[in-house]
JSON list of C-alpha atoms in Angstrom, two decimals:
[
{"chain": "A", "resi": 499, "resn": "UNK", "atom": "CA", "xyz": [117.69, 110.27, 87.89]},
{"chain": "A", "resi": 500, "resn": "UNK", "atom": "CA", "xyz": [118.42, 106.71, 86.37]},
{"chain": "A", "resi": 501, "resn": "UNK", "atom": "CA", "xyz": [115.30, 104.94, 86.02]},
{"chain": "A", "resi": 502, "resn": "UNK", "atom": "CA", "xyz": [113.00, 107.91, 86.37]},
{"chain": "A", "resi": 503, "resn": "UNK", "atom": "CA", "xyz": [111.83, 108.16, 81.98]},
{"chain": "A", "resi": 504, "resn": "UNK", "atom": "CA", "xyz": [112.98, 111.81, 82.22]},
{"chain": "A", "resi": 505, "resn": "UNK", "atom": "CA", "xyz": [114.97, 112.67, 78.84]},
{"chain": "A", "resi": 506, "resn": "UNK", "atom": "CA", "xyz": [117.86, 115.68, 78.46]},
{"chain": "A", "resi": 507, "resn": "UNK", "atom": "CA", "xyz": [117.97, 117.71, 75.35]},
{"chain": "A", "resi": 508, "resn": "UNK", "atom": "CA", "xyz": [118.89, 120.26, 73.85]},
{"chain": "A", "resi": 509, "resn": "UNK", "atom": "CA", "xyz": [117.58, 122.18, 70.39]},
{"chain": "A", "resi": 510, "resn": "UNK", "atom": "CA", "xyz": [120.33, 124.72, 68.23]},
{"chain": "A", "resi": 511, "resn": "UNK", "atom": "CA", "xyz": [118.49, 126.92, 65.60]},
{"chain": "A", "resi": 512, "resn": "UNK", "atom": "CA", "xyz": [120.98, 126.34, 62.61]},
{"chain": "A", "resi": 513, "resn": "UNK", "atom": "CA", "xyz": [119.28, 128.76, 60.41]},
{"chain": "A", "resi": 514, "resn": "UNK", "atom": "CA", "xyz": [121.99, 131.26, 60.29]},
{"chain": "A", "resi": 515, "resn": "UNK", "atom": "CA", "xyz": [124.76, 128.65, 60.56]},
{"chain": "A", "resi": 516, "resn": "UNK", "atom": "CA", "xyz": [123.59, 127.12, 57.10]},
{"chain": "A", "resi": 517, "resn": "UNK", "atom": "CA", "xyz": [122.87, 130.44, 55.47]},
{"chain": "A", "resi": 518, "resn": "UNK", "atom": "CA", "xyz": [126.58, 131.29, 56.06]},
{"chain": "A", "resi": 519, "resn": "UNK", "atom": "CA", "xyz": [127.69, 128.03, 54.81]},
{"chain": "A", "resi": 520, "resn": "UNK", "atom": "CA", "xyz": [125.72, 128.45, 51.52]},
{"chain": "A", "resi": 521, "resn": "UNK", "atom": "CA", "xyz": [126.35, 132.12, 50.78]},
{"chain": "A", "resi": 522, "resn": "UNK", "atom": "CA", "xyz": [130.08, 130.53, 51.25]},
{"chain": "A", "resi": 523, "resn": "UNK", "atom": "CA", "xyz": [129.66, 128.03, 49.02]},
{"chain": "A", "resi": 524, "resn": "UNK", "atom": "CA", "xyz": [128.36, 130.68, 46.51]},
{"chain": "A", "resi": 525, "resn": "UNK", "atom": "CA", "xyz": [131.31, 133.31, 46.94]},
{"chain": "A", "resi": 526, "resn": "UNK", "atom": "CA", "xyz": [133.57, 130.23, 46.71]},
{"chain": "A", "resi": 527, "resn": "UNK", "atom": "CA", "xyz": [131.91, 129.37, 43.14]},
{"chain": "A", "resi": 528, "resn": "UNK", "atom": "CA", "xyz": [131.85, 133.03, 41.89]},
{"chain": "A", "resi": 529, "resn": "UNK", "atom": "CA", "xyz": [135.31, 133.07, 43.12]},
{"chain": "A", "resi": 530, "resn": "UNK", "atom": "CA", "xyz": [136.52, 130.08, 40.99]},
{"chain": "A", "resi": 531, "resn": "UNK", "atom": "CA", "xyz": [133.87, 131.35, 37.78]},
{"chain": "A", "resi": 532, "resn": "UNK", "atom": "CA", "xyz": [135.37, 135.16, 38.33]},
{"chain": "A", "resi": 533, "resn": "UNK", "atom": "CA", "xyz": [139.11, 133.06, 38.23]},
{"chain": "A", "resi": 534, "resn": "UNK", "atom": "CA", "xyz": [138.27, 130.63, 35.25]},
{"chain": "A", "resi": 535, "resn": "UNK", "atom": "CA", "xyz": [137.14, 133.81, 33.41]},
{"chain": "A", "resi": 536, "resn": "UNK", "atom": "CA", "xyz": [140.74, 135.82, 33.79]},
{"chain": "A", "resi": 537, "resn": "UNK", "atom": "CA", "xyz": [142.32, 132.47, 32.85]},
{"chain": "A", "resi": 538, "resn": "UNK", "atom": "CA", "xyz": [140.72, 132.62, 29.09]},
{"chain": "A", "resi": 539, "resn": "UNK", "atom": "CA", "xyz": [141.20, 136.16, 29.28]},
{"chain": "A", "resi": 540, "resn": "UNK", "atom": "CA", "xyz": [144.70, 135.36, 29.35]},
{"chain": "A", "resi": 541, "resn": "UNK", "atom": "CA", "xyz": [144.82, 132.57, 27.39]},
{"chain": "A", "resi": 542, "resn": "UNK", "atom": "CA", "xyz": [143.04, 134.26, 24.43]},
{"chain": "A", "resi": 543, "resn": "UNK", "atom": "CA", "xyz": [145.87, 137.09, 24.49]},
{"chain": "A", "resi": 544, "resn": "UNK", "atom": "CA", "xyz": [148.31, 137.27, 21.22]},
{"chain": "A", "resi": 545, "resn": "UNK", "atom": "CA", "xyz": [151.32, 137.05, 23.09]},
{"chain": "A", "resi": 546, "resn": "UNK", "atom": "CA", "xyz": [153.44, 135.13, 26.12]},
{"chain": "A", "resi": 547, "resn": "UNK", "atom": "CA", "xyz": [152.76, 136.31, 29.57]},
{"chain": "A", "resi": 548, "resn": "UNK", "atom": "CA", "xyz": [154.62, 135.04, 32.29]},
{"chain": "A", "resi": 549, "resn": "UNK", "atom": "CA", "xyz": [153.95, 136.16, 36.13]},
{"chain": "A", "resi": 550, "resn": "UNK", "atom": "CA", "xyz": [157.12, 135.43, 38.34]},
{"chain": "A", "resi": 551, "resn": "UNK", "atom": "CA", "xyz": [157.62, 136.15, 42.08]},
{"chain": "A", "resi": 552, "resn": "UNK", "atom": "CA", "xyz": [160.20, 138.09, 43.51]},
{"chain": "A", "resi": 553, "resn": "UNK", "atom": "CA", "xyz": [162.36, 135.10, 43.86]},
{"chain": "A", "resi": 554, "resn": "UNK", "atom": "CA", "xyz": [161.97, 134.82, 39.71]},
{"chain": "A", "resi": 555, "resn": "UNK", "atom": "CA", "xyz": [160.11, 131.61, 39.84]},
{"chain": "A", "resi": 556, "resn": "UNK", "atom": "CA", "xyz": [157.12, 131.63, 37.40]},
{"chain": "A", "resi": 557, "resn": "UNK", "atom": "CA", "xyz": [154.07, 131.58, 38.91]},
{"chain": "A", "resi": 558, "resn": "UNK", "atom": "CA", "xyz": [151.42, 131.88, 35.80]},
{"chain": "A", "resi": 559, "resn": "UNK", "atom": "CA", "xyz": [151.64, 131.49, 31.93]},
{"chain": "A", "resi": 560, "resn": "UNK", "atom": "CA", "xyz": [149.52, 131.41, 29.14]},
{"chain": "A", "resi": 561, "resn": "UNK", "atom": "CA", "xyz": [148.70, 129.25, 26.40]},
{"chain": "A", "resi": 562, "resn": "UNK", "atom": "CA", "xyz": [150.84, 131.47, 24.32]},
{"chain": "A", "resi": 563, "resn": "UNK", "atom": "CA", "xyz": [153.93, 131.05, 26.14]},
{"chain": "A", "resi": 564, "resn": "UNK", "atom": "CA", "xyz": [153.67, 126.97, 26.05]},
{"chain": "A", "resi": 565, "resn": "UNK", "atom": "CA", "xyz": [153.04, 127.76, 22.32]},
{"chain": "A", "resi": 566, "resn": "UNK", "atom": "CA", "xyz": [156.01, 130.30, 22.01]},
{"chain": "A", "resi": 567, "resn": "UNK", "atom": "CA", "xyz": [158.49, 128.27, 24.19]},
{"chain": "A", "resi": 568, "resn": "UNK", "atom": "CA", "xyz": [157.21, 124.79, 23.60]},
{"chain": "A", "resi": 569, "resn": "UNK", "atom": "CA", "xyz": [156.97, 123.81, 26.84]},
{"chain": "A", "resi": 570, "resn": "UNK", "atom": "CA", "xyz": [153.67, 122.64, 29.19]},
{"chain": "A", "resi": 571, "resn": "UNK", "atom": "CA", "xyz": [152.22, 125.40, 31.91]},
{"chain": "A", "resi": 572, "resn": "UNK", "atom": "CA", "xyz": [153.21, 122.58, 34.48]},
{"chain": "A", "resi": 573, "resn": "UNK", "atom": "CA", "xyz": [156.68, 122.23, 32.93]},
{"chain": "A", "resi": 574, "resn": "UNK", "atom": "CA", "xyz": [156.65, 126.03, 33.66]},
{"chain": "A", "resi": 575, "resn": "UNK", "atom": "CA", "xyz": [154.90, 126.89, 37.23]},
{"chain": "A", "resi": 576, "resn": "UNK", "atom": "CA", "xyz": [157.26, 126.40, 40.24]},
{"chain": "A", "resi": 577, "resn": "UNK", "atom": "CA", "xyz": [160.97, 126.72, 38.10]},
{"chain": "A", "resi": 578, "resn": "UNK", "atom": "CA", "xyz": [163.23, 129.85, 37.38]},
{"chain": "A", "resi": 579, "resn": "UNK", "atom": "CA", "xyz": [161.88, 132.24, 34.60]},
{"chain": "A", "resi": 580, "resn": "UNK", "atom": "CA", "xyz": [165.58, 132.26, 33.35]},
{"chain": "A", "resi": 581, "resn": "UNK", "atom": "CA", "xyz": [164.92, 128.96, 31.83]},
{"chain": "A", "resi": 582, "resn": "UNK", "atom": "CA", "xyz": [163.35, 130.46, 28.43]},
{"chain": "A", "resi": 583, "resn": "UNK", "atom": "CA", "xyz": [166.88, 132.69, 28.24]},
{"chain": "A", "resi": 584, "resn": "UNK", "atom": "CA", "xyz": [169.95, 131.93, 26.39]},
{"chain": "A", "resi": 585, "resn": "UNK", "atom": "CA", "xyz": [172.83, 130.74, 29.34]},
{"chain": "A", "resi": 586, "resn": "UNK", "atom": "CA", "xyz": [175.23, 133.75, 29.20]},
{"chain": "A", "resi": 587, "resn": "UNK", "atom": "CA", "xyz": [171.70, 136.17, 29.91]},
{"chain": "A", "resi": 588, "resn": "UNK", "atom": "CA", "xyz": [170.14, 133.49, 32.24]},
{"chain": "A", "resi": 589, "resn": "UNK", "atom": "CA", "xyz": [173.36, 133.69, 34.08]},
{"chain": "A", "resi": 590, "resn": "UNK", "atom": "CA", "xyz": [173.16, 137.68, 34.77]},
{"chain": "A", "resi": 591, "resn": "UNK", "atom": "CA", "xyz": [168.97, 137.90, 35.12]},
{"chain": "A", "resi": 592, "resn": "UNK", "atom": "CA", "xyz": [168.52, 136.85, 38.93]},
{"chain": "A", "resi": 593, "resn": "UNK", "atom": "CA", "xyz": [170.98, 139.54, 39.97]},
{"chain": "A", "resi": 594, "resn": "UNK", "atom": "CA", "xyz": [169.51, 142.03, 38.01]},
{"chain": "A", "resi": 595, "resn": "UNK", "atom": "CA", "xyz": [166.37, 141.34, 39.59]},
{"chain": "A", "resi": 596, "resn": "UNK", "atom": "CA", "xyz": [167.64, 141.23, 42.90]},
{"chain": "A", "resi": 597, "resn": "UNK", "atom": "CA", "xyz": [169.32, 144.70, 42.56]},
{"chain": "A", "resi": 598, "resn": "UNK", "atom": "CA", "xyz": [165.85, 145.77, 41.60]},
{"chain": "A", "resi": 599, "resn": "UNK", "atom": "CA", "xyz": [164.46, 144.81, 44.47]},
{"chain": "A", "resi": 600, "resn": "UNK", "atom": "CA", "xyz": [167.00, 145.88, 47.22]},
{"chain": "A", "resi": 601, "resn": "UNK", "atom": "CA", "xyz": [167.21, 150.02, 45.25]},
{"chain": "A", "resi": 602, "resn": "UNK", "atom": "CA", "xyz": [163.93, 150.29, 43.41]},
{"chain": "A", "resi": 603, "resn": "UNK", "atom": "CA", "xyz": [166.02, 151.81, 40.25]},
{"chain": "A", "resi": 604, "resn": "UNK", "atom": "CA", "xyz": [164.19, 150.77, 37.15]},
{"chain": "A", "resi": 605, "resn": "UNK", "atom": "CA", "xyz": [166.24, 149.38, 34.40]},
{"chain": "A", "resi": 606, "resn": "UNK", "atom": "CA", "xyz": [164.01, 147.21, 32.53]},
{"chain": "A", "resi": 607, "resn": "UNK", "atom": "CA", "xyz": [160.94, 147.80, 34.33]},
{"chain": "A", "resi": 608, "resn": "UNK", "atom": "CA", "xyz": [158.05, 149.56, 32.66]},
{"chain": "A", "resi": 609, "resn": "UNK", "atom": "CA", "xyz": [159.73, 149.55, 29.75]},
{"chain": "A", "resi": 610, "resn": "UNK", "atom": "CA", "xyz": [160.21, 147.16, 26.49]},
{"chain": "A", "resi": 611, "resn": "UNK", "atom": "CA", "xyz": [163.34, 146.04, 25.02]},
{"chain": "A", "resi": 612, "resn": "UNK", "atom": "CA", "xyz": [164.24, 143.74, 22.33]},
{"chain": "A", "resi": 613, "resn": "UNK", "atom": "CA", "xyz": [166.23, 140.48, 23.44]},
{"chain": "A", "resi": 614, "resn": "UNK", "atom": "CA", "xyz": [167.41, 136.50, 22.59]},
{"chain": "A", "resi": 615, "resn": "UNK", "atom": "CA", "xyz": [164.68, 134.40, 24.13]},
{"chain": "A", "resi": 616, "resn": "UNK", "atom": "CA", "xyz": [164.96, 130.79, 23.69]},
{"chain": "A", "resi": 617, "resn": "UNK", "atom": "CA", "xyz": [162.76, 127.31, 23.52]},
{"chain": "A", "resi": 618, "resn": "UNK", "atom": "CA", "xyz": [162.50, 124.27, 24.96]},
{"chain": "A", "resi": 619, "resn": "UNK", "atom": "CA", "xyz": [164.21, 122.88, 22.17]},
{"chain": "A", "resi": 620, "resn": "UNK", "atom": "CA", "xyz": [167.22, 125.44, 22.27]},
{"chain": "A", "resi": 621, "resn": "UNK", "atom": "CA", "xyz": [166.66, 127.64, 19.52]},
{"chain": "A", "resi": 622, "resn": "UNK", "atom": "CA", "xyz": [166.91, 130.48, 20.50]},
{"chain": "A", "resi": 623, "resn": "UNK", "atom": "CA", "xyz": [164.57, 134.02, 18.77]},
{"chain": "A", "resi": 624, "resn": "UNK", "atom": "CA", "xyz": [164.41, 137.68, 18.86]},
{"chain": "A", "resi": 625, "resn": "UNK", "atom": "CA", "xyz": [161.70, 138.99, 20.97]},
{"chain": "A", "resi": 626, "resn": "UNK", "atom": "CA", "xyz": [160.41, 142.11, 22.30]},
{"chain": "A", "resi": 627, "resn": "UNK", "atom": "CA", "xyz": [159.82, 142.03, 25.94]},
{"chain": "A", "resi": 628, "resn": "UNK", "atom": "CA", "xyz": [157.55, 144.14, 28.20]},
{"chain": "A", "resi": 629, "resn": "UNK", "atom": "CA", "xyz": [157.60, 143.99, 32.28]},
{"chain": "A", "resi": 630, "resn": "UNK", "atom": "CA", "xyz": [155.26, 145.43, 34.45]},
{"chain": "A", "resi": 631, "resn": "UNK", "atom": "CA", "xyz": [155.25, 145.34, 38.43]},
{"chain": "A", "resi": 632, "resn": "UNK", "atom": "CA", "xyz": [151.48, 145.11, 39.13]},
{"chain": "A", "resi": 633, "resn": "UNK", "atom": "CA", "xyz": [150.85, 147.02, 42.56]},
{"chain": "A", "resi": 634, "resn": "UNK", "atom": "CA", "xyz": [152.35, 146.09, 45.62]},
{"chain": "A", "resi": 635, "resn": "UNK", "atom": "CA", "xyz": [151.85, 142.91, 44.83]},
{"chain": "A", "resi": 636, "resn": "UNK", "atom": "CA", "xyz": [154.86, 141.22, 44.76]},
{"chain": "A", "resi": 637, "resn": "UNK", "atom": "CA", "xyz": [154.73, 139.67, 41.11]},
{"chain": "A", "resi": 638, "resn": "UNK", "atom": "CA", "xyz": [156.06, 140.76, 37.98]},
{"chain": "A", "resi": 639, "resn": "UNK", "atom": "CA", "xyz": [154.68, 140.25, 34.49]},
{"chain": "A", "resi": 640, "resn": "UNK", "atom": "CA", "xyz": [156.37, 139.96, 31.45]},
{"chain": "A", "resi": 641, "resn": "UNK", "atom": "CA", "xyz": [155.19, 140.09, 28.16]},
{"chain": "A", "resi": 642, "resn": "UNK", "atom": "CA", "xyz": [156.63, 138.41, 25.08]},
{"chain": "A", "resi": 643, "resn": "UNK", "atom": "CA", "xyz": [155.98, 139.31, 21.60]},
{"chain": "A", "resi": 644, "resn": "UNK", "atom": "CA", "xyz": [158.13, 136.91, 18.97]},
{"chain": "A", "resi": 645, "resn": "UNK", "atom": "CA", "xyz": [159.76, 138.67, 16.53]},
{"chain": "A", "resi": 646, "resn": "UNK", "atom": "CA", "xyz": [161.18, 135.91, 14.00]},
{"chain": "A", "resi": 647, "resn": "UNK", "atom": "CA", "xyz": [158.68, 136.77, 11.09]},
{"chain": "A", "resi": 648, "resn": "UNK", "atom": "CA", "xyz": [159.22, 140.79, 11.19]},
{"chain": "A", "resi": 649, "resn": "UNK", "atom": "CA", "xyz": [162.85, 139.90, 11.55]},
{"chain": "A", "resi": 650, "resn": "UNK", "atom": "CA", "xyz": [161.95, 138.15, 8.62]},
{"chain": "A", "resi": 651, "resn": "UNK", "atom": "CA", "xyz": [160.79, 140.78, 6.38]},
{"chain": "A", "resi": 652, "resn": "UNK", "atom": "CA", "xyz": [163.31, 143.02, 7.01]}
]
């Protein structure tokens, strides 16, 4: 009653509540470690790799493909893979990827092929190219090995 000294209150054991916040904390910093970790993996690896959805819009690159292309991995993420193809294959690849998708017959898939790649710059260069579905996941990966200097030799 008002006036009568008496004081309400109540007491929460928050033991558990901040364990649970720390052991997040911790899986959130292995968790960015674990993802810092594949980047170099990645990055240290002798040839492009792009990761596109099933839309073809890159989603990852490595250093190797900004070195190979010329272009920035922000000038890459978010745009249409097609844009490191000559225009009369850039024209053809979304299709070809769509058909893909709607039968499941593999034309390129699993499988490497030699093929006109070209820069930010325009010039364009013979490269062999790998692409792999990884799982159920969705993404495709493509890897680019530049073949100007065995062109070269030959």
């Amino acid at each position: 009653a008002k006036g009568s000294g008496l004081i309400c209150g109540f007491i929460r054991d928050l033991t558990n509540q901040k364990a649970s916040e720390a052991a997040l904390i911790e899986n959130n910093r292995s968790l960015e470690e674990n993802q810092n970790v594949m980047s170099g993996i990645l990055d240290a690896a002798f040839h492009a790799l792009f990761v596109i959805n099933d839309k073809c819009i890159i989603q990852m690159v490595n250093e190797k493909a900004c070195e190979v292309f010329g272009w920035k991995k922000e000038e890459f993420i978010g745009r249409n893979v097609n844009m490191i193809m000559p225009p009369e294959i850039a024209a053809h690849h979304d299709q070809y990827m769509k058909q893909y998708i709607e039968t499941g017959v593999k034309k390129m898939m699993g499988t490497q092929r030699e093929v006109t790649a070209q820069r930010k710059d325009g010039t364009t260069f013979p490269c062999s190219l790998g692409i792999s579905e990884p799982g159920q996941s969705g993404l495709f990966c493509g890897f680019i090995r530049d073949l100007t200097q065995e062109k070269a030799r030959e």
